[in-house]
XYZ file of C-alpha atoms in Angstrom:
637
model
C 0.091 0.002 -0.021
C 1.565 3.548 -0.917
C 1.330 6.934 0.751
C -0.484 9.372 -0.569
C 1.018 12.475 1.582
C 3.877 11.817 4.429
C 3.635 14.998 7.016
C 6.467 14.547 9.205
C 7.306 16.577 12.593
C 5.246 19.662 11.284
C 5.160 22.337 14.086
C 3.072 25.090 14.134
C 3.020 28.044 17.088
C 0.299 30.680 17.443
C 1.524 33.148 19.869
C 3.975 30.376 21.027
C 1.174 27.970 22.145
C 2.035 24.755 20.819
C -1.056 24.006 17.806
C 1.325 21.056 15.821
C 3.911 19.952 17.966
C 6.346 17.721 15.561
C 3.560 16.113 15.101
C 3.909 12.872 11.900
C 1.346 11.388 10.485
C 1.451 8.400 7.476
C -1.981 8.509 5.210
C -1.852 5.223 2.743
C -3.966 4.957 -0.565
C -7.431 3.859 0.053
C -7.659 4.770 4.062
C -11.453 5.967 4.788
C -9.929 8.521 8.205
C -12.010 10.284 10.477
C -10.232 12.977 12.511
C -11.369 14.048 16.060
C -9.845 16.381 18.264
C -11.035 19.911 20.320
C -12.322 22.181 18.711
C -8.736 25.181 17.961
C -6.645 21.373 18.812
C -5.578 22.173 15.369
C -7.457 20.506 12.771
C -8.490 22.735 10.605
C -4.331 24.300 10.021
C -3.235 20.671 9.986
C -5.744 20.414 6.600
C -4.487 23.412 5.396
C -1.321 22.531 5.360
C -1.911 19.352 3.559
C -4.105 21.095 1.376
C -1.120 23.275 0.361
C -2.752 26.732 1.296
C -0.602 26.773 4.542
C 3.325 25.666 5.499
C 4.058 24.880 8.885
C 6.724 27.238 10.903
C 8.426 23.580 10.734
C 8.719 20.086 9.368
C 7.707 18.226 5.840
C 4.637 17.582 3.904
C 5.705 14.965 0.921
C 2.865 14.380 -1.582
C 2.701 11.613 -4.365
C 3.658 12.203 -7.514
C 0.640 14.110 -9.874
C -1.645 13.668 -6.763
C -4.536 15.611 -7.414
C -6.536 17.230 -3.507
C -9.848 18.095 -3.254
C -10.442 20.141 0.228
C -13.786 21.511 1.449
C -11.917 23.832 3.857
C -14.537 25.366 6.884
C -13.902 29.168 5.405
C -14.338 28.259 1.706
C -14.874 31.133 -0.511
C -17.453 30.439 -3.616
C -16.296 33.480 -7.500
C -18.597 35.131 -7.572
C -18.091 35.897 -11.476
C -19.284 32.331 -11.897
C -23.254 30.977 -11.268
C -24.315 28.300 -8.618
C -23.010 25.177 -12.514
C -19.716 26.899 -12.807
C -19.035 26.960 -9.212
C -19.065 23.101 -9.356
C -17.257 22.812 -12.658
C -14.253 24.504 -12.037
C -13.861 21.578 -8.962
C -13.207 19.642 -11.712
C -10.913 22.249 -13.181
C -8.305 19.205 -13.597
C -9.983 17.518 -16.040
C -11.669 20.008 -17.617
C -8.275 20.519 -18.610
C -7.441 16.974 -20.084
C -10.423 17.331 -22.047
C -9.531 20.284 -23.788
C -6.125 18.656 -23.772
C -7.686 15.541 -25.514
C -9.831 17.569 -27.995
C -7.006 20.068 -29.589
C -5.001 17.007 -30.557
C -5.004 15.141 -33.850
C -6.544 11.301 -32.946
C -3.624 9.928 -33.852
C -0.704 11.461 -31.382
C 0.499 9.282 -28.977
C -0.507 11.413 -25.563
C -4.375 10.998 -26.945
C -4.946 7.163 -25.629
C -2.871 8.134 -22.415
C -5.520 11.014 -21.170
C -8.284 9.088 -23.027
C -7.522 6.761 -20.561
C -6.897 8.871 -17.347
C -10.142 10.745 -18.728
C -12.240 7.277 -18.421
C -10.784 6.548 -14.804
C -11.561 10.107 -13.712
C -15.417 9.537 -15.190
C -15.210 12.677 -17.214
C -17.361 12.239 -20.139
C -20.222 11.695 -17.320
C -19.446 15.008 -15.772
C -21.678 17.631 -16.225
C -24.121 14.116 -15.376
C -22.758 13.969 -12.133
C -22.638 17.364 -11.689
C -26.597 16.931 -12.182
C -26.734 14.163 -9.541
C -24.507 15.942 -7.157
C -27.023 19.461 -7.249
C -29.645 18.016 -6.922
C -28.788 15.239 -4.089
C -27.152 17.766 -2.380
C -30.597 20.228 -2.527
C -28.280 23.037 -4.140
C -29.777 26.117 -5.921
C -30.860 25.805 -9.675
C -28.315 26.333 -11.410
C -27.790 28.946 -13.121
C -28.421 31.365 -9.545
C -26.084 33.823 -8.868
C -23.804 32.901 -5.993
C -23.270 36.048 -4.587
C -27.545 35.838 -3.679
C -27.185 32.501 -2.297
C -27.853 32.002 1.447
C -24.847 30.130 4.061
C -26.001 27.024 3.957
C -26.906 26.869 0.469
C -23.727 28.380 -0.288
C -22.095 25.487 1.348
C -23.667 23.292 -0.379
C -22.829 24.115 -3.454
C -19.135 24.466 -2.342
C -19.895 20.511 -0.975
C -20.589 19.865 -4.640
C -18.079 20.260 -5.843
C -15.606 19.411 -4.589
C -16.969 16.085 -5.006
C -17.841 16.094 -8.578
C -13.747 16.215 -8.784
C -13.116 12.447 -8.531
C -10.006 12.984 -6.184
C -7.267 11.262 -5.320
C -7.166 12.664 -2.035
C -10.400 13.895 -0.457
C -10.036 16.765 2.964
C -13.917 17.894 4.328
C -14.205 19.834 6.770
C -17.068 19.424 8.601
C -19.347 18.336 5.273
C -23.235 18.230 6.899
C -23.646 21.100 8.188
C -26.469 22.590 7.514
C -27.809 19.361 5.390
C -30.580 17.546 5.915
C -31.219 14.487 6.638
C -31.439 12.870 2.700
C -28.119 15.306 1.380
C -26.196 13.651 4.580
C -27.672 10.139 3.106
C -26.109 10.892 -0.286
C -22.973 11.957 0.927
C -22.280 8.769 3.163
C -23.690 6.682 0.270
C -20.881 8.992 -2.180
C -17.820 7.772 0.414
C -18.835 4.871 0.679
C -18.480 4.237 -2.489
C -15.294 6.754 -3.640
C -11.577 4.689 -4.807
C -9.880 7.140 -3.265
C -8.122 7.861 -0.005
C -10.140 10.576 2.000
C -9.994 12.374 5.584
C -13.032 13.945 7.185
C -13.495 16.378 9.899
C -16.377 16.018 11.074
C -19.151 15.551 14.563
C -22.117 14.162 13.695
C -20.703 10.471 15.150
C -23.254 8.959 13.118
C -21.353 9.648 9.937
C -18.343 8.705 11.193
C -19.748 5.413 12.425
C -20.549 4.968 8.509
C -18.233 5.727 6.448
C -14.633 5.568 8.188
C -12.939 2.906 9.564
C -9.261 4.535 11.130
C -10.090 7.334 13.448
C -6.961 9.724 13.884
C -7.891 12.133 17.596
C -4.960 15.496 17.826
C -5.004 15.576 21.204
C -1.598 18.332 22.880
C 0.002 18.788 19.063
C 0.378 15.262 18.295
C -1.853 12.401 16.355
C -2.990 8.964 18.329
C -4.175 6.223 16.007
C -7.543 4.266 16.584
C -8.459 1.176 14.044
C -12.499 1.336 13.500
C -14.879 3.956 13.851
C -16.461 6.558 16.243
C -17.218 3.956 18.221
C -14.099 1.233 18.093
C -12.151 4.954 19.004
C -14.337 5.611 21.900
C -13.897 2.098 22.900
C -10.398 1.615 23.265
C -9.631 5.420 24.169
C -11.875 4.151 27.205
C -9.661 1.405 27.538
C -6.461 3.271 27.492
C -8.054 5.980 29.734
C -8.682 2.711 32.718
C -4.815 1.285 31.761
C -3.479 4.759 31.910
C -5.685 5.169 35.918
C -4.145 1.891 37.405
C -0.024 2.687 36.392
C -1.028 6.513 37.372
C -2.525 4.628 40.900
C 0.407 2.208 40.825
C 2.923 5.675 41.005
C 0.804 7.435 44.029
C 1.192 4.232 45.643
C 5.153 4.310 45.048
C 5.598 7.814 45.976
C 3.520 7.406 48.903
C 5.106 4.435 50.607
C 8.537 5.952 49.501
C 7.832 9.294 50.870
C 7.259 7.378 54.541
C 10.239 5.923 54.608
C 11.844 9.020 54.193
C 10.668 10.679 56.847
C 11.250 8.109 59.103
C 15.137 8.641 58.037
C 16.363 4.952 57.729
C 19.446 4.638 58.929
C 20.303 1.409 56.197
C 23.330 0.917 54.523
C 23.964 4.462 52.161
C 24.027 2.876 48.761
C 20.400 1.103 49.333
C 19.577 4.736 50.659
C 21.104 6.242 47.543
C 19.563 4.557 44.592
C 16.051 4.372 46.784
C 16.499 8.670 47.122
C 17.139 8.779 43.490
C 14.149 6.529 42.424
C 11.465 8.181 44.901
C 12.913 11.688 43.618
C 12.533 10.281 39.429
C 9.432 8.870 40.108
C 8.632 12.006 41.266
C 10.067 13.393 37.944
C 7.326 11.544 36.083
C 4.123 13.122 34.422
C 1.395 11.424 35.532
C -2.205 11.206 32.664
C -2.999 13.815 31.529
C -6.448 14.734 31.875
C -8.778 16.427 29.286
C -10.917 19.548 30.126
C -13.946 19.438 29.870
C -16.616 22.076 30.215
C -19.408 21.386 33.307
C -23.089 22.166 32.901
C -23.066 25.133 31.304
C -27.104 25.731 31.223
C -28.481 27.322 34.501
C -31.477 25.999 37.282
C -34.862 27.203 35.184
C -37.640 28.640 37.566
C -40.019 27.081 38.392
C -42.611 26.243 35.389
C -46.763 25.876 36.115
C -48.769 23.071 35.414
C -49.139 23.868 31.786
C -45.684 24.816 29.583
C -47.344 25.501 25.660
C -50.438 23.628 24.238
C -50.425 24.154 20.673
C -54.039 23.771 19.210
C -55.401 22.296 15.808
C -51.435 24.831 14.274
C -51.552 25.420 10.846
C -49.197 27.461 8.641
C -48.744 28.920 5.030
C -45.773 31.107 3.478
C -46.040 32.441 0.553
C -49.288 30.315 -0.885
C -47.273 26.987 0.553
C -48.952 24.732 2.816
C -46.211 23.830 5.414
C -47.945 21.522 7.912
C -51.957 22.218 8.568
C -53.983 20.205 11.770
C -51.022 19.988 14.501
C -51.618 19.695 18.114
C -49.466 18.434 20.804
C -48.339 19.237 24.688
C -44.912 20.139 25.381
C -44.990 18.576 28.741
C -42.563 19.357 32.096
C -39.337 17.722 31.216
C -40.077 16.408 27.308
C -36.976 17.075 24.723
C -38.460 17.040 21.925
C -36.722 17.151 18.925
C -37.340 17.900 14.932
C -36.220 17.134 12.202
C -36.833 16.839 8.627
C -36.107 18.100 5.670
C -34.589 21.788 5.073
C -37.759 24.073 3.836
C -40.503 22.139 4.703
C -41.177 24.539 7.919
C -39.700 23.908 10.869
C -38.032 26.823 11.972
C -41.590 28.845 11.256
C -42.702 26.425 14.030
C -40.540 27.545 16.713
C -41.233 31.191 15.346
C -44.885 30.620 16.497
C -44.228 28.974 20.057
C -42.423 32.064 21.274
C -44.664 34.250 19.334
C -42.671 35.819 16.297
C -44.694 34.377 13.565
C -48.991 34.116 14.026
C -50.372 31.013 12.275
C -52.163 30.297 9.611
C -54.932 28.347 11.770
C -55.024 27.292 15.512
C -54.205 28.579 17.953
C -51.345 28.376 20.905
C -52.274 28.273 25.154
C -48.876 29.598 26.955
C -48.377 29.360 30.640
C -48.561 31.936 32.714
C -44.947 30.601 34.090
C -43.311 30.076 30.442
C -40.433 32.039 29.939
C -38.607 31.083 26.684
C -34.391 30.926 25.476
C -34.194 30.634 22.701
C -30.874 29.989 20.564
C -31.904 30.738 16.839
C -29.882 29.474 13.636
C -28.525 33.107 13.267
C -27.455 32.914 16.453
C -25.707 36.646 18.105
C -23.106 38.706 16.177
C -20.309 39.113 17.854
C -17.993 42.626 18.231
C -14.626 41.235 17.168
C -12.621 43.496 19.468
C -13.937 43.412 22.050
C -12.566 40.550 24.860
C -14.000 37.688 25.726
C -15.056 38.561 29.312
C -16.908 42.159 27.214
C -19.146 39.723 25.443
C -20.017 37.647 28.204
C -20.805 40.083 30.373
C -22.616 43.499 28.506
C -22.035 45.141 31.347
C -23.023 42.794 34.461
C -21.086 41.627 37.080
C -22.255 38.386 37.499
C -24.884 35.676 35.984
C -27.608 34.403 38.154
C -27.702 30.789 39.136
C -30.891 29.745 40.446
C -31.591 31.165 43.526
C -27.574 32.364 43.867
C -25.132 34.166 41.883
C -21.807 33.075 40.119
C -18.941 35.760 38.559
C -18.960 36.437 34.644
C -15.971 34.257 34.826
C -16.465 31.269 36.832
C -19.538 31.033 34.720
C -17.351 31.347 31.822
C -14.191 29.296 32.623
C -17.891 26.436 32.931
C -17.223 26.265 29.081
C -14.021 25.408 28.650
C -12.211 29.535 28.504
C -9.457 29.553 31.052
C -8.326 32.721 32.401
C -5.364 34.201 29.280
C -8.865 33.326 26.842
C -11.254 35.253 29.381
C -8.654 37.925 28.292
C -8.687 37.437 24.749
C -10.505 39.070 21.958
C -13.021 37.400 20.245
C -11.009 37.745 16.149
C -8.321 35.938 18.078
C -10.778 32.559 18.629
C -11.013 29.273 17.105
C -14.637 28.542 15.718
C -15.801 26.350 18.845
C -15.171 28.282 21.060
C -16.531 31.528 19.143
C -19.902 29.404 19.280
C -18.996 28.277 23.111
C -18.862 32.149 24.112
C -22.311 32.571 22.001
C -24.416 29.300 23.889
C -22.625 31.305 26.846
C -24.196 34.130 25.834
C -27.657 32.965 25.185
C -27.893 30.982 28.116
C -27.000 33.152 30.940
C -30.478 34.949 30.240
C -31.922 31.964 31.862
C -35.833 30.422 30.871
C -37.562 27.129 31.943
C -38.407 26.462 27.853
C -35.086 26.076 26.159
C -35.284 25.714 22.330
C -31.922 25.156 20.541
C -32.773 25.407 16.226
C -29.216 23.497 14.985
C -27.184 23.577 18.462
C -25.467 21.335 17.058
C -22.811 23.102 14.291
C -19.200 23.956 15.143
C -19.163 22.159 18.893
C -16.391 20.289 18.893
C -17.368 16.363 19.787
C -16.076 16.999 23.629
C -18.588 19.567 23.632
C -20.964 18.522 22.087
C -21.312 15.317 24.963
C -21.407 18.236 27.908
C -24.519 19.804 26.298
C -26.123 16.008 25.701
C -25.601 15.822 29.236
C -26.794 18.845 30.531
C -30.339 19.063 28.370
C -30.596 15.484 29.620
C -30.465 17.458 33.423
C -32.286 20.653 32.643
C -35.339 20.410 35.224
C -38.033 21.954 31.964
C -38.758 21.818 28.275
C -36.337 20.884 25.803
C -37.323 21.470 21.957
C -34.560 20.983 19.820
C -33.942 21.477 15.797
C -31.007 19.100 14.648
C -29.894 16.400 11.849
C -27.779 15.156 13.793
C -28.622 11.603 14.538
C -26.293 10.322 18.059
C -27.815 13.739 18.822
C -31.157 13.622 18.803
C -31.367 10.142 20.530
C -29.297 10.821 23.170
C -31.365 14.198 24.230
C -34.364 14.262 23.067
C -37.920 11.773 24.241
C -40.301 12.195 21.453
C -40.156 13.246 17.696
C -41.511 15.502 16.013
C -41.102 14.577 12.259
C -41.619 16.769 9.014
C -41.813 14.292 6.039
C -43.176 16.521 3.141
C -46.654 15.069 3.270
C -47.952 18.544 4.749
C -48.098 17.525 8.525
C -46.245 16.740 11.885
C -45.623 13.748 13.275
C -45.291 12.325 16.900
C -43.272 9.318 17.694
C -42.828 8.810 21.156
C -38.752 7.432 22.165
C -35.739 8.169 20.431
C -34.736 8.965 16.927
C -33.948 5.778 15.688
C -37.648 3.500 16.988
C -38.993 6.509 15.083
C -36.966 5.700 11.930
C -37.219 1.525 12.995
C -41.565 2.236 13.259
C -41.763 4.564 9.678
C -39.193 1.440 8.165
C -42.081 -0.593 9.464
C -44.790 1.299 8.669
C -44.005 1.141 4.534
C -43.359 -2.435 4.847
C -46.625 -3.643 5.658
C -48.102 -0.651 3.560
C -46.157 -2.493 0.817
C -46.843 -6.196 1.803
C -50.380 -4.952 1.867
C -50.477 -3.456 -1.633
C -48.485 -6.747 -2.552
C -51.389 -9.057 -0.724
C -53.826 -6.682 -2.711
C -52.390 -7.115 -5.968
C -52.066 -11.065 -5.332
C -55.646 -11.451 -4.316
C -56.762 -9.761 -7.401
C -54.505 -11.580 -9.636
C -55.901 -14.847 -7.719
C -59.916 -14.906 -8.345
C -58.873 -14.186 -12.323
C -57.464 -17.814 -12.400
C -59.581 -20.332 -13.237
C -61.123 -22.427 -10.031
C -59.022 -25.438 -10.186
C -56.090 -22.777 -9.930
C -57.940 -20.352 -6.935
C -57.931 -23.912 -5.198
C -54.188 -24.852 -5.311
C -53.695 -21.949 -4.306
C -55.831 -23.096 -1.152
C -54.632 -25.552 -0.666
C -51.004 -24.243 -0.580
C -51.632 -21.621 2.325
C -48.964 -21.612 4.845
C -48.979 -21.466 8.122
C -50.875 -18.971 10.582
C -48.839 -17.958 13.903
C -49.513 -20.148 17.094
C -51.217 -18.220 19.652
C -47.668 -18.460 21.994
C -45.447 -16.806 18.713
C -48.426 -13.673 18.220
C -47.905 -13.412 21.904
C -44.016 -13.469 21.003
C -44.411 -10.805 18.579
C -46.325 -8.673 20.425
C -44.104 -8.095 23.043
C -41.146 -8.255 20.967
C -41.175 -4.179 20.264
C -40.604 -3.586 23.645
C -37.859 -5.585 24.092
C -36.548 -4.514 21.743
C -37.095 -0.443 22.545
C -35.907 -1.805 26.084
C -31.845 -3.992 24.576
C -31.750 -0.435 22.452
C -31.745 1.871 25.303
C -29.733 0.184 27.546
C -27.430 0.453 24.243
C -27.782 3.638 24.284
C -27.025 4.309 28.479
C -24.001 2.157 27.926
C -22.767 3.786 24.707
C -23.247 7.138 27.143
C -20.979 5.811 29.942
C -18.479 5.654 27.029
C -19.003 8.504 25.322
C -19.629 11.079 29.022
C -16.956 13.613 29.351
C -16.041 11.311 33.073
C -16.194 8.310 32.225
C -12.418 7.862 33.393
C -12.862 9.606 36.499
C -16.335 7.597 37.451
C -16.095 3.940 35.949
C -12.166 3.825 34.699
C -12.056 -0.077 36.828
C -15.275 -1.153 34.986
C -13.914 -0.699 30.860
C -13.973 -4.293 30.533
C -17.545 -4.915 31.952
C -19.236 -3.024 30.569
C -17.247 -3.715 26.614
C -18.216 -6.856 27.722
C -22.012 -5.587 28.189
C -21.990 -3.898 25.296
C -21.407 -6.329 22.914
C -23.850 -8.945 24.317
C -26.790 -6.689 24.156
C -25.520 -5.288 20.257
C -25.964 -9.730 20.062
C -29.079 -9.532 21.883
C -30.621 -6.998 19.650
C -29.311 -8.160 16.179
C -31.238 -12.201 17.286
C -34.368 -10.075 18.315
C -34.000 -8.506 14.962
C -33.544 -11.915 13.224
C -36.134 -13.538 15.505
C -39.053 -10.385 15.171
C -37.833 -10.547 11.108
C -38.571 -14.635 11.045
C -42.551 -13.541 12.693
C -43.779 -11.147 10.221
C -43.195 -12.866 7.906
C -45.077 -15.892 8.920
C -47.079 -13.150 9.375
C -47.341 -11.542 6.348
C -47.076 -14.721 4.033
C -50.530 -16.296 6.027
C -52.158 -12.748 5.317
C -51.375 -12.843 1.999
C -52.959 -16.666 1.587
C -55.647 -16.249 3.535
């Protein structure tokens, strides 16, 4: 297996702070890599170095000769002189140049055959069809749209289409799923699964990582750490590594305590043995223990008490621009519910939120809000930050304290809960990383309190560790949470209910997490398909001669026994219970304090997770077997 790109002893410093500290990473042909690490740790910097857009302070980056690299950056730029389609075509410039050279040469040229083979390998002859496919599946604006009129999300989808149509040897994607709806994310995942080259992706979408990558690289303290497998494998591997580190550190501390007690007794043993023992003590004391990763604490201030009524919507409907978004929607947001809202972009999710808080009036129906209900709305636009002001000035807005339930805490102490160290608190906003800016925005908004928390796409731009802490905070929040997100992992961990916009003008309610909603939807679709097939089969059989119908009745399959029918009835509850146990165990591994609270239980928890997954697979197999018997019997009756 050949190496496509190799970074050796790469060092980058910002304000004397090492981002990459003599970091080395070799990427081999065909590897499918997920890169993770805290925001501000240097992931984007490293991608820019690999793309040749930034030079390291020291170190070397070597690339395979003729390597074609395509890079979707977070701070991408589109050419304002080109329309949407022109910008996407520009991503395949190297292919267009090959085609232009091919067409300029005589057919008997020696170079002609070489170019033709290269163009075929890059699927250059189908470039226009592939552009159409990408524009369609990524829900991009029309190809003739002026890119200067596009929203931020639309521009990002165009930039993603531009990156993937080029069929590069090495593809780098920095947060490719931001601003994409579930169908577009699914298409990008399928594209990467079938991608023939090498790719490296940075994303906070944990289901996406689980699906498309086969190796994980963690950037921590300026160094790279390899982990075989996907994101879940990485979590298990990291938990085991931390548990081993904890055992070693415990032994080191026990040795130091024992030796310190010996030193204090003033032993009169032989001088040579004394000297050796002292040296061993000081050598062990000088060793660094494992570096504990700092995480945000609970970030949401305790809310004021809710009344018996929070928010109730009755027969709600909305029409915008002559298009009906939804109608006939009734729902009660009860205290303690954490409601996830999902669906394709443009179906009315944000509109529903604005109706709930009173920013928009519905076309039909009513919204009844309790007297004690206090909204706190974190919208997609967030708050604009002043680049010149410090973090402290932006968070305080002239106040020295933040209300924390019945008490007050200083703004500095509040910011430390969002992982802002003392030196970062006095840093100008313009020098913050993307993740630090997002944490600052959350700190500004959440400090205003509220007992009905509404978050519209909160997961964009947050790193994985911050996401896990935010999830824990929302789960522990003693009020109502309503969140719009395309992040399946986030919805599964946080939500007790799902409100799904499926494009049919209705809002569908499902109790449980997102996976359970998808499972029920798939089951309903399978049942509808079975009924349709049975109806067609019945019509076909009714038109046959009598003897054929009698033969069909004679071959009638068996029905479920009473015991099997009872087993099938209880199967859904069993599957959900095991699903919840798997989610609980995976939540333990993903929790920020796993190392502190469960280090010694890691092998046992790993075994329990494997057993639960095996049991779930068996339950699904049995469920499919019983459903097949039931379906066949129903079709034959």
